[in-house]
Amino acid sequence: HLRRLVRNPAAGMAETTTVTFNVEMVCGGCSGACQKILQKQPGVTDIRIDMDGQKIEVDHEGEVTADDLLATLQKWGSAANKAVSLAE
């Protein structure tokens, strides 16, 4: 199951970076929460959630960094007792 969300299709003026996270997601509630959290981050332009592969790919631009996004997901992971890490 690959779910895609395009947050800002008009973006493209700045350089876009893609980062992949390993995220323990067991249901649609988990993936939905992650999507909602990431959508709120400035500079996020696209989110792709792969429930089967337990991965989330995020395209972002501007000042937001992979570490910022990771910290946001880890905060959710800690509260939900789910593992979150930066994919290598």
C-alpha positions as a printed NumPy array, in Angstrom:
array([[ 0.   ,  0.   ,  0.   ],
       [ 1.624,  3.191, -1.139],
       [-0.237,  6.356, -0.294],
       [ 0.845,  9.666, -1.744],
       [ 0.056, 13.152, -0.619],
       [ 1.077, 16.199, -2.601],
       [ 1.002, 19.136, -0.282],
       [ 2.184, 21.91 , -2.548],
       [ 2.16 , 21.038, -6.259],
       [ 3.   , 24.645, -7.175],
       [ 6.325, 24.408, -5.342],
       [ 9.49 , 24.033, -7.292],
       [11.283, 27.339, -6.97 ],
       [13.661, 25.996, -4.319],
       [15.76 , 22.851, -4.443],
       [13.842, 19.838, -3.171],
       [15.454, 17.176, -0.996],
       [14.014, 13.713, -0.361],
       [14.491, 11.89 ,  2.93 ],
       [13.278,  8.408,  3.874],
       [12.299,  7.318,  7.361],
       [11.744,  3.833,  8.794],
       [ 8.503,  4.138, 10.732],
       [ 6.72 ,  1.374, 12.622],
       [ 3.118,  1.67 , 11.43 ],
       [ 0.574, -1.032, 12.213],
       [-2.624,  0.616, 11.004],
       [-4.1  ,  3.501,  9.066],
       [-4.213,  5.509, 12.278],
       [-0.415,  5.373, 12.539],
       [ 0.164,  6.406,  8.936],
       [-2.542,  9.059,  9.155],
       [-0.986, 10.563, 12.268],
       [ 2.441, 10.68 , 10.612],
       [ 0.984, 12.281,  7.506],
       [-0.836, 14.913,  9.56 ],
       [ 2.296, 15.704, 11.584],
       [ 4.499, 16.013,  8.49 ],
       [ 1.963, 18.136,  6.593],
       [ 2.267, 20.795,  9.28 ],
       [ 6.024, 21.153,  8.8  ],
       [ 7.1  , 24.176,  6.747],
       [ 8.787, 23.264,  3.48 ],
       [ 7.266, 19.774,  3.136],
       [ 6.099, 19.421, -0.467],
       [ 5.311, 15.71 , -0.837],
       [ 4.769, 12.702,  1.431],
       [ 4.747,  9.066,  0.307],
       [ 3.718,  6.436,  2.842],
       [ 4.52 ,  2.754,  2.274],
       [ 2.701,  0.766,  4.971],
       [ 3.976, -2.594,  3.692],
       [ 7.595, -1.43 ,  3.666],
       [ 7.197,  0.587,  6.887],
       [ 8.722,  3.647,  5.2  ],
       [ 7.81 ,  7.271,  4.702],
       [ 9.487,  9.384,  2.008],
       [ 9.284, 13.137,  2.423],
       [10.215, 15.771, -0.139],
       [11.082, 19.092,  1.464],
       [12.658, 22.411,  0.654],
       [13.684, 25.526,  2.468],
       [15.074, 25.635,  5.965],
       [13.482, 22.426,  7.314],
       [16.054, 19.64 ,  7.645],
       [15.906, 15.846,  7.781],
       [16.843, 16.114, 11.475],
       [13.881, 18.45 , 12.092],
       [11.503, 15.994, 10.43 ],
       [13.061, 13.051, 12.272],
       [12.66 , 14.81 , 15.629],
       [ 8.99 , 15.466, 14.842],
       [ 8.353, 11.818, 13.915],
       [10.324, 10.568, 16.919],
       [ 8.167, 12.687, 19.23 ],
       [ 5.089, 10.907, 17.812],
       [ 6.886,  7.548, 17.969],
       [ 7.73 ,  8.034, 21.615],
       [ 4.126,  8.87 , 22.488],
       [ 2.759,  5.985, 20.363],
       [ 5.471,  3.52 , 21.429],
       [ 6.579,  3.066, 17.789],
       [10.099,  2.887, 16.369],
       [11.193,  5.734, 14.081],
       [14.58 ,  6.166, 12.434],
       [16.285,  7.725,  9.453],
       [16.63 ,  5.156,  6.666],
       [20.159,  4.635,  5.356]])
